[in-house]
Short mmCIF file of C-alpha atoms in Angstrom, two decimals:
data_model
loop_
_atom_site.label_atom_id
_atom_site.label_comp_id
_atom_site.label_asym_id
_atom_site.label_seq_id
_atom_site.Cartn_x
_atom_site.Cartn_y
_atom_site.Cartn_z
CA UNK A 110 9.27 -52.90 60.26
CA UNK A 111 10.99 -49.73 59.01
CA UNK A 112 13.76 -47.84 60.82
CA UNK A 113 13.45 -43.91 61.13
CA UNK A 114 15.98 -41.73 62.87
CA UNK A 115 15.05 -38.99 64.88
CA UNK A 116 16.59 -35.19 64.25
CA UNK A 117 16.42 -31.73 65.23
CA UNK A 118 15.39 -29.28 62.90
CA UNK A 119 15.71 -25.70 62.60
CA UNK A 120 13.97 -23.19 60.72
CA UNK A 121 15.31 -20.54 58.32
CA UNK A 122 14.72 -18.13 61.17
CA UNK A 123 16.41 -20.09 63.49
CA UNK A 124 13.98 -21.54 65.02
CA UNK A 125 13.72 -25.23 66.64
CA UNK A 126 10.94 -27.33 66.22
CA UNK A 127 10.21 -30.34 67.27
CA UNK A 128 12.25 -34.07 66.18
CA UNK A 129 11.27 -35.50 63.36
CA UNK A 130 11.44 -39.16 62.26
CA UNK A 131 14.16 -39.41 59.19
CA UNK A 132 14.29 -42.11 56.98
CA UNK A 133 16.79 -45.39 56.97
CA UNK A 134 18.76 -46.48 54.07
CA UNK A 135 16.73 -49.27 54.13
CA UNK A 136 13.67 -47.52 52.54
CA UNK A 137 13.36 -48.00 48.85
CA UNK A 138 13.96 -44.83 46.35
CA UNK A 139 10.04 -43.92 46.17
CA UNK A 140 9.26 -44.69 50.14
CA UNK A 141 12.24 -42.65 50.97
CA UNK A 142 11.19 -39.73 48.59
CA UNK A 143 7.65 -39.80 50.18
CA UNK A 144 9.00 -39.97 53.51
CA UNK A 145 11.24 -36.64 52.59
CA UNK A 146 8.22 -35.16 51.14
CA UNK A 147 5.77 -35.65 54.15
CA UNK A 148 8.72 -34.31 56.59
CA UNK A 149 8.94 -31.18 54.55
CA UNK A 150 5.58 -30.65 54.27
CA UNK A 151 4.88 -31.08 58.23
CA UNK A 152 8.15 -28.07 58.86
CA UNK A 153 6.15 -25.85 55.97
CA UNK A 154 3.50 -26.26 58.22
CA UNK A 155 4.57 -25.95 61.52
CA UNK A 156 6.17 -22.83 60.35
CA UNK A 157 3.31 -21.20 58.63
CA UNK A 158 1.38 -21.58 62.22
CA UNK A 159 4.48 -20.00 63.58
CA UNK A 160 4.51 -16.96 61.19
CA UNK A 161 0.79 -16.35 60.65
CA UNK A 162 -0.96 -16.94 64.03
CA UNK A 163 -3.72 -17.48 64.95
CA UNK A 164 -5.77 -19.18 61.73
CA UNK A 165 -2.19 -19.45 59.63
CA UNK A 166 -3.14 -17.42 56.95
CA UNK A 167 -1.45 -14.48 55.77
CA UNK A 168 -2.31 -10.86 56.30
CA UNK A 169 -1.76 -7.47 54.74
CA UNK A 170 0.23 -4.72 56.79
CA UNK A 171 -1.61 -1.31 57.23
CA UNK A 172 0.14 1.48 55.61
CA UNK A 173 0.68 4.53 56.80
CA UNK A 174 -1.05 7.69 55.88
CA UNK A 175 2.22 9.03 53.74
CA UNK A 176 2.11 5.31 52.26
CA UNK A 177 -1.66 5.42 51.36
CA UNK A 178 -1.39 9.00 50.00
CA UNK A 179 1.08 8.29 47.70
CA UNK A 180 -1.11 4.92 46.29
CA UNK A 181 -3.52 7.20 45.80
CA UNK A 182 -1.95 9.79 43.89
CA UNK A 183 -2.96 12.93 47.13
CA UNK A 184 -0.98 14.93 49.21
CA UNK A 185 -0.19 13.63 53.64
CA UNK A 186 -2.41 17.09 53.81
CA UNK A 187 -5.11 16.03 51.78
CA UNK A 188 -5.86 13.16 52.94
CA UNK A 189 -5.27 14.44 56.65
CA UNK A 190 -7.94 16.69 55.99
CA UNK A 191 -10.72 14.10 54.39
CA UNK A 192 -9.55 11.86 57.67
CA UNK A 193 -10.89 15.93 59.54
CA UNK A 194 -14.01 16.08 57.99
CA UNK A 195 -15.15 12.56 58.29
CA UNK A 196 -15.26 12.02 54.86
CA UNK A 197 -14.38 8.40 53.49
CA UNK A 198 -13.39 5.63 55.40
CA UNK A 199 -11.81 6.20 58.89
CA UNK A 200 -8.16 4.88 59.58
CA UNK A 201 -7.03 3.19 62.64
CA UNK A 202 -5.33 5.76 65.03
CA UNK A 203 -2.33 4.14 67.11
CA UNK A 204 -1.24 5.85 70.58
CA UNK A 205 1.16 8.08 68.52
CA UNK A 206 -1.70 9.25 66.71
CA UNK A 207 -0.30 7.96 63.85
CA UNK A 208 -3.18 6.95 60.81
CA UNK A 209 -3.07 3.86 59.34
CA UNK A 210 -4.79 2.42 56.13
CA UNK A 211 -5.90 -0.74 55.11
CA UNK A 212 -5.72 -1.95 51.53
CA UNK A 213 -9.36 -1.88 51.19
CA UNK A 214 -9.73 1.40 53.51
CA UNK A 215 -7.15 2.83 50.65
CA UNK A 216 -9.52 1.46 47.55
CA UNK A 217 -12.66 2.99 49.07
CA UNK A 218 -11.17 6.30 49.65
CA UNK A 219 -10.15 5.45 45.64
CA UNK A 220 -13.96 5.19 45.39
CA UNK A 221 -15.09 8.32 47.01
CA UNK A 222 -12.58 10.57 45.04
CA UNK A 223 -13.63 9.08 42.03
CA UNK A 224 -17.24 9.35 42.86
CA UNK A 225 -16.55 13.24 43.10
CA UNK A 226 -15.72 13.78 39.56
CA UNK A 227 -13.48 15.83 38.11
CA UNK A 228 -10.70 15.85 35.82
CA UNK A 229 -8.69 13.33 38.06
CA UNK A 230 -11.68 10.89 38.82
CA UNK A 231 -9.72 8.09 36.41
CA UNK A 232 -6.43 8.32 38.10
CA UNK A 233 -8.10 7.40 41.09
CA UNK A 234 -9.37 4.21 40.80
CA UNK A 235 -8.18 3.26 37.13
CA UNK A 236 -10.29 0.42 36.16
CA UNK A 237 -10.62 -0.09 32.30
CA UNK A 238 -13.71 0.95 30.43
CA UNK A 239 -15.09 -1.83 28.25
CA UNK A 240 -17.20 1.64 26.42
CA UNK A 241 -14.04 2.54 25.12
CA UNK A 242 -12.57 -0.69 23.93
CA UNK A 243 -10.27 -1.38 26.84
CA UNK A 244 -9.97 -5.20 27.11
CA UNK A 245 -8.83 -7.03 29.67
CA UNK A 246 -5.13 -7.21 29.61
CA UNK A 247 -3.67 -11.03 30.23
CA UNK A 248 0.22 -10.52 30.71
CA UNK A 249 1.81 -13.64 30.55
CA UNK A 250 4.94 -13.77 32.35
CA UNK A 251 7.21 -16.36 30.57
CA UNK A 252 10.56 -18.07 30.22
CA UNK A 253 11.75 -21.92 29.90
CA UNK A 254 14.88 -21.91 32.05
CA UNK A 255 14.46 -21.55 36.11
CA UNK A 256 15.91 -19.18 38.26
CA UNK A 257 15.13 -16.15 35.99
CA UNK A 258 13.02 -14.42 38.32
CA UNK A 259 9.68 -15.33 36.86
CA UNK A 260 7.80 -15.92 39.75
CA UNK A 261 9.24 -12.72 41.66
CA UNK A 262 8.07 -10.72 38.58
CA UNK A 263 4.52 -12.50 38.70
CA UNK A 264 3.92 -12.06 42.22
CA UNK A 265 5.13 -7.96 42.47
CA UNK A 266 3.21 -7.22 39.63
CA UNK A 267 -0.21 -8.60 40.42
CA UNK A 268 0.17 -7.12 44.07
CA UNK A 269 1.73 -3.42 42.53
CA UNK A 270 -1.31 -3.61 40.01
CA UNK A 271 -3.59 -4.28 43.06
CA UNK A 272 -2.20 -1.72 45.04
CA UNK A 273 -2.63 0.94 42.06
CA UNK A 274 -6.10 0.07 41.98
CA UNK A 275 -6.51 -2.32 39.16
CA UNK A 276 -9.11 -5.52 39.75
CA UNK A 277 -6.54 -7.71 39.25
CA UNK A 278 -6.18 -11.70 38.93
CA UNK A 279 -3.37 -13.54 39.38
CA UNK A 280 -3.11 -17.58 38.11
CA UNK A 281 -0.05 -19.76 38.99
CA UNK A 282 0.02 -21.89 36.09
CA UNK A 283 3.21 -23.60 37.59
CA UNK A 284 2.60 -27.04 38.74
CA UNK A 285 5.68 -26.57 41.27
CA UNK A 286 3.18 -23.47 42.60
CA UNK A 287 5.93 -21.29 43.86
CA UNK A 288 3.66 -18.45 43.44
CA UNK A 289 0.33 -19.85 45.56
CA UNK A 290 3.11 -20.27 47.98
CA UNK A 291 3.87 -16.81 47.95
CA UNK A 292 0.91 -15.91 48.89
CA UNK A 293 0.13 -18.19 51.74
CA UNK A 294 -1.18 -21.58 49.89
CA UNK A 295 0.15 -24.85 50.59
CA UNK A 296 -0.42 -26.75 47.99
CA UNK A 297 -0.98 -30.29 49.41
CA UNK A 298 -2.65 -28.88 52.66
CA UNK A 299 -4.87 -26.56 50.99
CA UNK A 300 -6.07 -27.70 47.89
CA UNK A 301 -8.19 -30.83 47.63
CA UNK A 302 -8.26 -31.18 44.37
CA UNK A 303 -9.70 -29.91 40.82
CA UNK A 304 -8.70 -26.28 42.75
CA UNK A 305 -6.29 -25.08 39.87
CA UNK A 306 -7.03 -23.61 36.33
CA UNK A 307 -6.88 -27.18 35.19
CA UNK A 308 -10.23 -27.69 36.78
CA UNK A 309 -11.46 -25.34 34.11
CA UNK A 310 -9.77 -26.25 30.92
CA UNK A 311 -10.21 -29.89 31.26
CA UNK A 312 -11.57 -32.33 28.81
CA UNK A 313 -13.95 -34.10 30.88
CA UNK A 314 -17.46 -33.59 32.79
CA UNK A 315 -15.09 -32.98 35.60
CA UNK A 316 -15.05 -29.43 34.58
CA UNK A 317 -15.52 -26.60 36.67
CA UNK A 318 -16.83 -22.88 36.30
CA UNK A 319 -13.79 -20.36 36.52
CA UNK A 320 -15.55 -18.32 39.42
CA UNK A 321 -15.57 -21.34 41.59
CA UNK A 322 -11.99 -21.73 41.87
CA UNK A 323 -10.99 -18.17 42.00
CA UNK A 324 -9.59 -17.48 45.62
CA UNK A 325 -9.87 -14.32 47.31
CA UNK A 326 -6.47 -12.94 48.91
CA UNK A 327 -5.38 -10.94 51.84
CA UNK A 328 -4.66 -8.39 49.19
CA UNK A 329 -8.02 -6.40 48.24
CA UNK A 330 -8.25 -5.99 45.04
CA UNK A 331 -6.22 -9.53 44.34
CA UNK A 332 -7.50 -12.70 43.58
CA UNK A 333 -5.62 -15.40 42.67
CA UNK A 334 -6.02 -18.96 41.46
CA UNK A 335 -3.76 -21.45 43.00
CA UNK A 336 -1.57 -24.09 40.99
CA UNK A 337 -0.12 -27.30 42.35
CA UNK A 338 0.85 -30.67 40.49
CA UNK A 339 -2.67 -31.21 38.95
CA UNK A 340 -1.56 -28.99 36.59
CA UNK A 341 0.39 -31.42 35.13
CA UNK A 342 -2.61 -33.17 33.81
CA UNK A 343 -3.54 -31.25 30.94
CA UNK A 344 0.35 -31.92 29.75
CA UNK A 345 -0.98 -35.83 29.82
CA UNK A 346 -4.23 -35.51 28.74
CA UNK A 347 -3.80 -33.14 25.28
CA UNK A 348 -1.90 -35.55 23.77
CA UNK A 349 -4.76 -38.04 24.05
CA UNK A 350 -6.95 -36.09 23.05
CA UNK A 351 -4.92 -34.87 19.59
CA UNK A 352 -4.45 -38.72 19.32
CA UNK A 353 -8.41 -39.08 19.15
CA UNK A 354 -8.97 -35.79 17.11
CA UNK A 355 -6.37 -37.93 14.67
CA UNK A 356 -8.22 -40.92 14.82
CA UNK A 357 -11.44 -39.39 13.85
CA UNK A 358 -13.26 -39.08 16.96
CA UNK A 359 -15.82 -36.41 16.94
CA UNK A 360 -15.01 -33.75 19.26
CA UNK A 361 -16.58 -30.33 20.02
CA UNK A 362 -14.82 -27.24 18.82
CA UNK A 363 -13.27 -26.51 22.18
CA UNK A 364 -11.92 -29.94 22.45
CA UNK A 365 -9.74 -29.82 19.50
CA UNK A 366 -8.86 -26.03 19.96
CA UNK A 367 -6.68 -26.68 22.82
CA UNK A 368 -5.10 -23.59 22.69
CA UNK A 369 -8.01 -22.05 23.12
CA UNK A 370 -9.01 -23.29 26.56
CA UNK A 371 -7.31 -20.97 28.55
CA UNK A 372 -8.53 -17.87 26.75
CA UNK A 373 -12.13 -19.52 26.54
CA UNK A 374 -12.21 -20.14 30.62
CA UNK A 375 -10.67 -16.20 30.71
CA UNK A 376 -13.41 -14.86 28.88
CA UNK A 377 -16.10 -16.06 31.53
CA UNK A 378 -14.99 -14.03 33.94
CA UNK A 379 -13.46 -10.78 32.11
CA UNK A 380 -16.03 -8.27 33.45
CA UNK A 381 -14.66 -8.72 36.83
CA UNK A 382 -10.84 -7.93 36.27
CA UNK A 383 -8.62 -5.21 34.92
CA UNK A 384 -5.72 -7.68 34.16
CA UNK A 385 -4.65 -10.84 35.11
CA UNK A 386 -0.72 -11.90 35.84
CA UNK A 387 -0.05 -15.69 34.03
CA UNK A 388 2.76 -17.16 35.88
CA UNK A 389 3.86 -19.53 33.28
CA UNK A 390 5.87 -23.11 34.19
CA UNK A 391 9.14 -23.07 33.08
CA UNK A 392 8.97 -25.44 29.97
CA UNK A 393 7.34 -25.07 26.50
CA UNK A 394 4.75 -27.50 27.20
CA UNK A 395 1.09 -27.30 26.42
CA UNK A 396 0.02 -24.53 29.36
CA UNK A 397 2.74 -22.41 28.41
CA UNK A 398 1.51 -22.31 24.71
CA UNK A 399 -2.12 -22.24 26.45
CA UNK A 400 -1.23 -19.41 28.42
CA UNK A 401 0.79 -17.73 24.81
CA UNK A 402 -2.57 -17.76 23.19
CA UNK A 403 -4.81 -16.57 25.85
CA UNK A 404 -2.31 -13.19 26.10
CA UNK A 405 -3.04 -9.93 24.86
CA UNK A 406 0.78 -8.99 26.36
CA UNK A 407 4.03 -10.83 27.41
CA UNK A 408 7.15 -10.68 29.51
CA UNK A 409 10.15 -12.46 29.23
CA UNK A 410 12.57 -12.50 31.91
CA UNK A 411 16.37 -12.73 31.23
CA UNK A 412 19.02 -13.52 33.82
CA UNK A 413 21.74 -11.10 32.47
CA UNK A 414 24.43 -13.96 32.17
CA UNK A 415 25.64 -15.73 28.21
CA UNK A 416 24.32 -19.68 29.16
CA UNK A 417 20.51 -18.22 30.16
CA UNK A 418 20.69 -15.44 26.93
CA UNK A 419 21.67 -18.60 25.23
CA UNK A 420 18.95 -20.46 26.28
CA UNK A 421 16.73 -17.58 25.50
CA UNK A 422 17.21 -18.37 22.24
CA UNK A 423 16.19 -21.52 21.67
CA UNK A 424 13.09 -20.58 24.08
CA UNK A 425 12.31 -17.98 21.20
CA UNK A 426 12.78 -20.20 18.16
CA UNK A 427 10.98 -22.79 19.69
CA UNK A 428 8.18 -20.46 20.63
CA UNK A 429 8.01 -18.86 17.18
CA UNK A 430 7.48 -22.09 15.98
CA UNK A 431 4.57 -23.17 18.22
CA UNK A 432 2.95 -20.31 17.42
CA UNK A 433 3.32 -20.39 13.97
CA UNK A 434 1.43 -23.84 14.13
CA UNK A 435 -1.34 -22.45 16.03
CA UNK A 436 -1.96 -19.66 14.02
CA UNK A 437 -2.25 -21.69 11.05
CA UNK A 438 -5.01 -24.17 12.95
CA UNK A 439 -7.22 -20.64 13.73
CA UNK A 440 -5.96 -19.40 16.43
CA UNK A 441 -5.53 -15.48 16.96
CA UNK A 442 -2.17 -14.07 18.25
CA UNK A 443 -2.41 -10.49 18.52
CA UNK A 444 0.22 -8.98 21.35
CA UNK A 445 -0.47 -5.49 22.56
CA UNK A 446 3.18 -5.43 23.76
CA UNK A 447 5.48 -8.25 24.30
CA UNK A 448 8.97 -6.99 26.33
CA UNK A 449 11.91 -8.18 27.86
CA UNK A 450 12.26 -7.86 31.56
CA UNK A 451 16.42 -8.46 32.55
CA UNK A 452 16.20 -9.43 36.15
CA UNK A 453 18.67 -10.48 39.17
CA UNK A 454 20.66 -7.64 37.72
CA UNK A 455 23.97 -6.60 39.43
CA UNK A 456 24.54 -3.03 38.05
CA UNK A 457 28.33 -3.39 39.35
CA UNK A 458 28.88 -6.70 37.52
CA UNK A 459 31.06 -5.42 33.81
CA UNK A 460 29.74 -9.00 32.61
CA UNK A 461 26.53 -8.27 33.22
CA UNK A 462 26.61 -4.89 31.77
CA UNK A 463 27.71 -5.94 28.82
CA UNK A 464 24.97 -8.48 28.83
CA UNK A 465 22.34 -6.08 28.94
CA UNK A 466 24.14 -3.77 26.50
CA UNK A 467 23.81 -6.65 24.21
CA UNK A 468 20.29 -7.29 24.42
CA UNK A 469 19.24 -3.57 24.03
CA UNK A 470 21.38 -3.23 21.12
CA UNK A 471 19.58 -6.34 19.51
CA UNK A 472 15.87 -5.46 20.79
CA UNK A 473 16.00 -1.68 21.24
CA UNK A 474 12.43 -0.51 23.41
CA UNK A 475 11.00 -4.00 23.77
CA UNK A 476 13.82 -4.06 26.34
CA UNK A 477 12.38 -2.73 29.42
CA UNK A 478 14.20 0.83 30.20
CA UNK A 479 14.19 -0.60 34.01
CA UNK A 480 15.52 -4.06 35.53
CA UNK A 481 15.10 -5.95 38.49
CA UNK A 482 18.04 -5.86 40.61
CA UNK A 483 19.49 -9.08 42.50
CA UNK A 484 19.27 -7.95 46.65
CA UNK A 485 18.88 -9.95 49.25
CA UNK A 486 15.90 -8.01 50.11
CA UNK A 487 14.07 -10.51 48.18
CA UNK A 488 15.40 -13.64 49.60
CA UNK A 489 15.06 -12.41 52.72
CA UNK A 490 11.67 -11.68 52.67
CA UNK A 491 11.07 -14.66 51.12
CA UNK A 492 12.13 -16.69 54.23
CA UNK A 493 8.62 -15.34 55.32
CA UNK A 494 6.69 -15.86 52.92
CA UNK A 495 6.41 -12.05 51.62
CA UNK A 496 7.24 -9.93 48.90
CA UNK A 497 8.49 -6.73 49.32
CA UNK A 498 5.37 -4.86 48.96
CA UNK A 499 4.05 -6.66 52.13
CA UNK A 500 7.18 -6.04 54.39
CA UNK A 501 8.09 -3.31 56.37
CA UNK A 502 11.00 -0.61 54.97
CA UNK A 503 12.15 -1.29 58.92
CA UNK A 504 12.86 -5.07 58.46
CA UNK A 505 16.06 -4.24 56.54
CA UNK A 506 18.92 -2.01 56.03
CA UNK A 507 17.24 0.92 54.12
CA UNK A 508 19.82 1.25 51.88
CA UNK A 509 19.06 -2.31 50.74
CA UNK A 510 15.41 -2.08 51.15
CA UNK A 511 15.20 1.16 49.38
CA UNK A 512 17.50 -0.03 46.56
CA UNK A 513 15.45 -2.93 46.11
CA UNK A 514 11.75 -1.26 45.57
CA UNK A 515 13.01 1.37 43.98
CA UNK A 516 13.99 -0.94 40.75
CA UNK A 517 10.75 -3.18 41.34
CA UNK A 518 8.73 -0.27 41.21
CA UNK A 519 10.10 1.53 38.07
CA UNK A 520 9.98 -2.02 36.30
CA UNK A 521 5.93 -2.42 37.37
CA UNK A 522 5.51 1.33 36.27
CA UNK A 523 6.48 1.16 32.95
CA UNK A 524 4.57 -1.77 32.72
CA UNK A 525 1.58 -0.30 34.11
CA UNK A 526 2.25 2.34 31.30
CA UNK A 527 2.66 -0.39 28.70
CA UNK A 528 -1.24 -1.37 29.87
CA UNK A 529 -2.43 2.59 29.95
CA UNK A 530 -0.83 2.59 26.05
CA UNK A 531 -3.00 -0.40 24.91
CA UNK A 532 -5.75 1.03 26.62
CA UNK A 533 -5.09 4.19 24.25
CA UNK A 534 -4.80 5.97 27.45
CA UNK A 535 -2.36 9.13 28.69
CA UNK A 536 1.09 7.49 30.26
#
């Protein structure tokens, strides 16, 4: 019979939940790693009850009127006075008679402004015009060495897109899902199975349609599709299947373009999105090239320090490479912008400076003019679950808070103008 010791455990917010059973040195290596595994997954649980009462899913903050004017690009005033006249949707009045806005209230007063006309009906609600030749943008968000903040930048984006007004789509091509988890999913709770974007770029008749594993989010506007260690499949099953191609076997086009998978299951549902934010696993394996060719724009985060600049190099050799060998089996790599994004970045740090001085003297523009700065803002709105764009400016020191947004924001801006350029559209 196996032993287990009971403990106490306490949450990041310091609270207690109940004793759990912990496992003896007895257990073998893979018992014991399951054991740890189904512990951790029960306190994930326990604590996403806690946080997100009463169905445990996440949910949006209202905003307040200020907040939703300046989404929308009005004046407190204006939209005081549309709130007057009844025009639009109505906002929730607290007992201070303060307005507040929903996320969707916010996109269908987008709607009705547009609907108006005028010179400013675009910046309203800003959704591309396939008339004009404005494609779907696919921003891959890249880089092979953790901890570079690729998963922060994937996450703000999608959700600062969303909030602009974009149809946006986010896909956590990360097996270790960091970014599902973001935004409320637990992977081995919540996903059955066949649930990621492997489900739609496999080689079998398991295959699924891409609109039946799209999720919606609490974030209208937002949809995302999950990842979680399926994902890991289709770094197992290409190589059979190259082994086959090599062998002979016959094999449809799409089988032995495997590249072109990702792009192909993209293309199904492209009249429904703006852009979609690829949060790419942090190795060179066959999703990240997947994801590579299925761009039309990239971002690179750097970690402002010599070993991950380092690294960045051989990440960019080995890329170059890749790519090199798809292009000469057919495949089309056309980048409407591809930038670096330096991130974690401690302004105060002379190290770091000089870092960044470096890599703007090497790359010049296709550095981004903004950066991510480190703050514990992010970490500790993490310990929720959140980003910043879903927490409240009162949950932290404003100086932090303000610090923190201010640099997330100009970095999603200029990328936002980076789409709007592609788009052959006014910045």
């Amino acid at each position: 019979m196996t032993m287990m010791n009971a403990v106490q455990t306490t949450q990041p917010d310091g609270a207690q939940l109940a004793a759990v059973p912990q496992p003896s040195a007895a257990l073998t290596a893979d018992r014991a790693i399951a054991a740890d595994a189904e512990m951790l997954s029960a306190q994930l649980q326990a604590m996403r009850n806690r946080l997100f009462p009463p169905t445990a899913q996440k949910a949006l903050r209202k905003f307040t009127s200020g907040e939703a004017a300046k989404l929308i690009g009005v004046s407190d005033g204006y939209l005081r006075q549309l709130s007057i006249a009844g025009e639009g949707p109505q906002p929730e009045t607290g007992a201070n008679g303060r307005r507040l806005y929903s996320l969707a209230e916010i996109n269908a007063l987008r709607h009705h402004l547009a609907d108006a006309g005028g010179p400013k009906a675009r910046t309203y609600l800003p959704h591309r015009d396939p008339s004009a030749n404005e494609h779907m943008q696919v921003i891959a968000v890249t880089n092979f060495k953790g901890g570079s903040g690729k998963t922060t930048t994937s996450a703000h984006l999608a959700q600062h897109l969303a909030m602009a007004g974009f149809r946006v789509l986010a896909v956590d091509l990360d097996p270790q899902a960091s970014m599902s988890a973001l935004f409320g999913y637990q992977p081995e709770l919540d996903l059955t199975g066949n649930d990621t974007l492997y489900g739609a770029i496999r080689y079998d008749g398991e295959r699924r349609l891409m609109r039946d594993i799209i999720r919606k989010t609490y974030f209208d506007g937002l949809d995302l599709i999950p990842g979680n260690l399926e994902l890991q499949e289709f770094e197992h099953t290409t190589p059979q299947m190259l082994a086959d191609r090599q062998h002979g076997a016959q094999q449809s086009i799409e089988q032995q373009l495997f590249f072109a998978r990702v792009q192909a299951a993209l293309d199904t549902i492209s009249d429904d999105y703006d852009v979609v934010v690829i949060d790419c696993p942090p190795q060179l394996g066959f999703l990240t090239l997947s994801a590579l060719c299925a761009a039309t724009s990239v971002l690179v985060t750097v970690h402002p320090q010599m070993l991950d600049v380092a690294s960045m190099s051989q990440f960019l050799f080995m890329t170059a490479d890749l790519l090199a060998v798809v292009r000469e089996a057919g495949g089309e790599l056309n980048f409407d912008f591809m930038r670096y994004l330096i991130t974690r970045f401690e302004p105060n740090d002379a190290p770091q400076q000089q870092i960044a001085g470096f890599l703007r003297s090497l790359f010049g523009d296709r550095v981004l003019t903004s950066a991510v700065v480190k703050s514990t803002a992010f970490s500790d709105a993490g310990l929720t679950k959140q980003t910043l764009y879903e927490v409240s400016r009162d949950s932290f020191t404003r100086a932090t808070y303000d610090r923190a947004i201010e640099s997330l924001s100009s970095v999603n801006a200029e990328i936002q103008g980076l789409i709007f350029k592609a788009w052959n559209r006014p910045v």
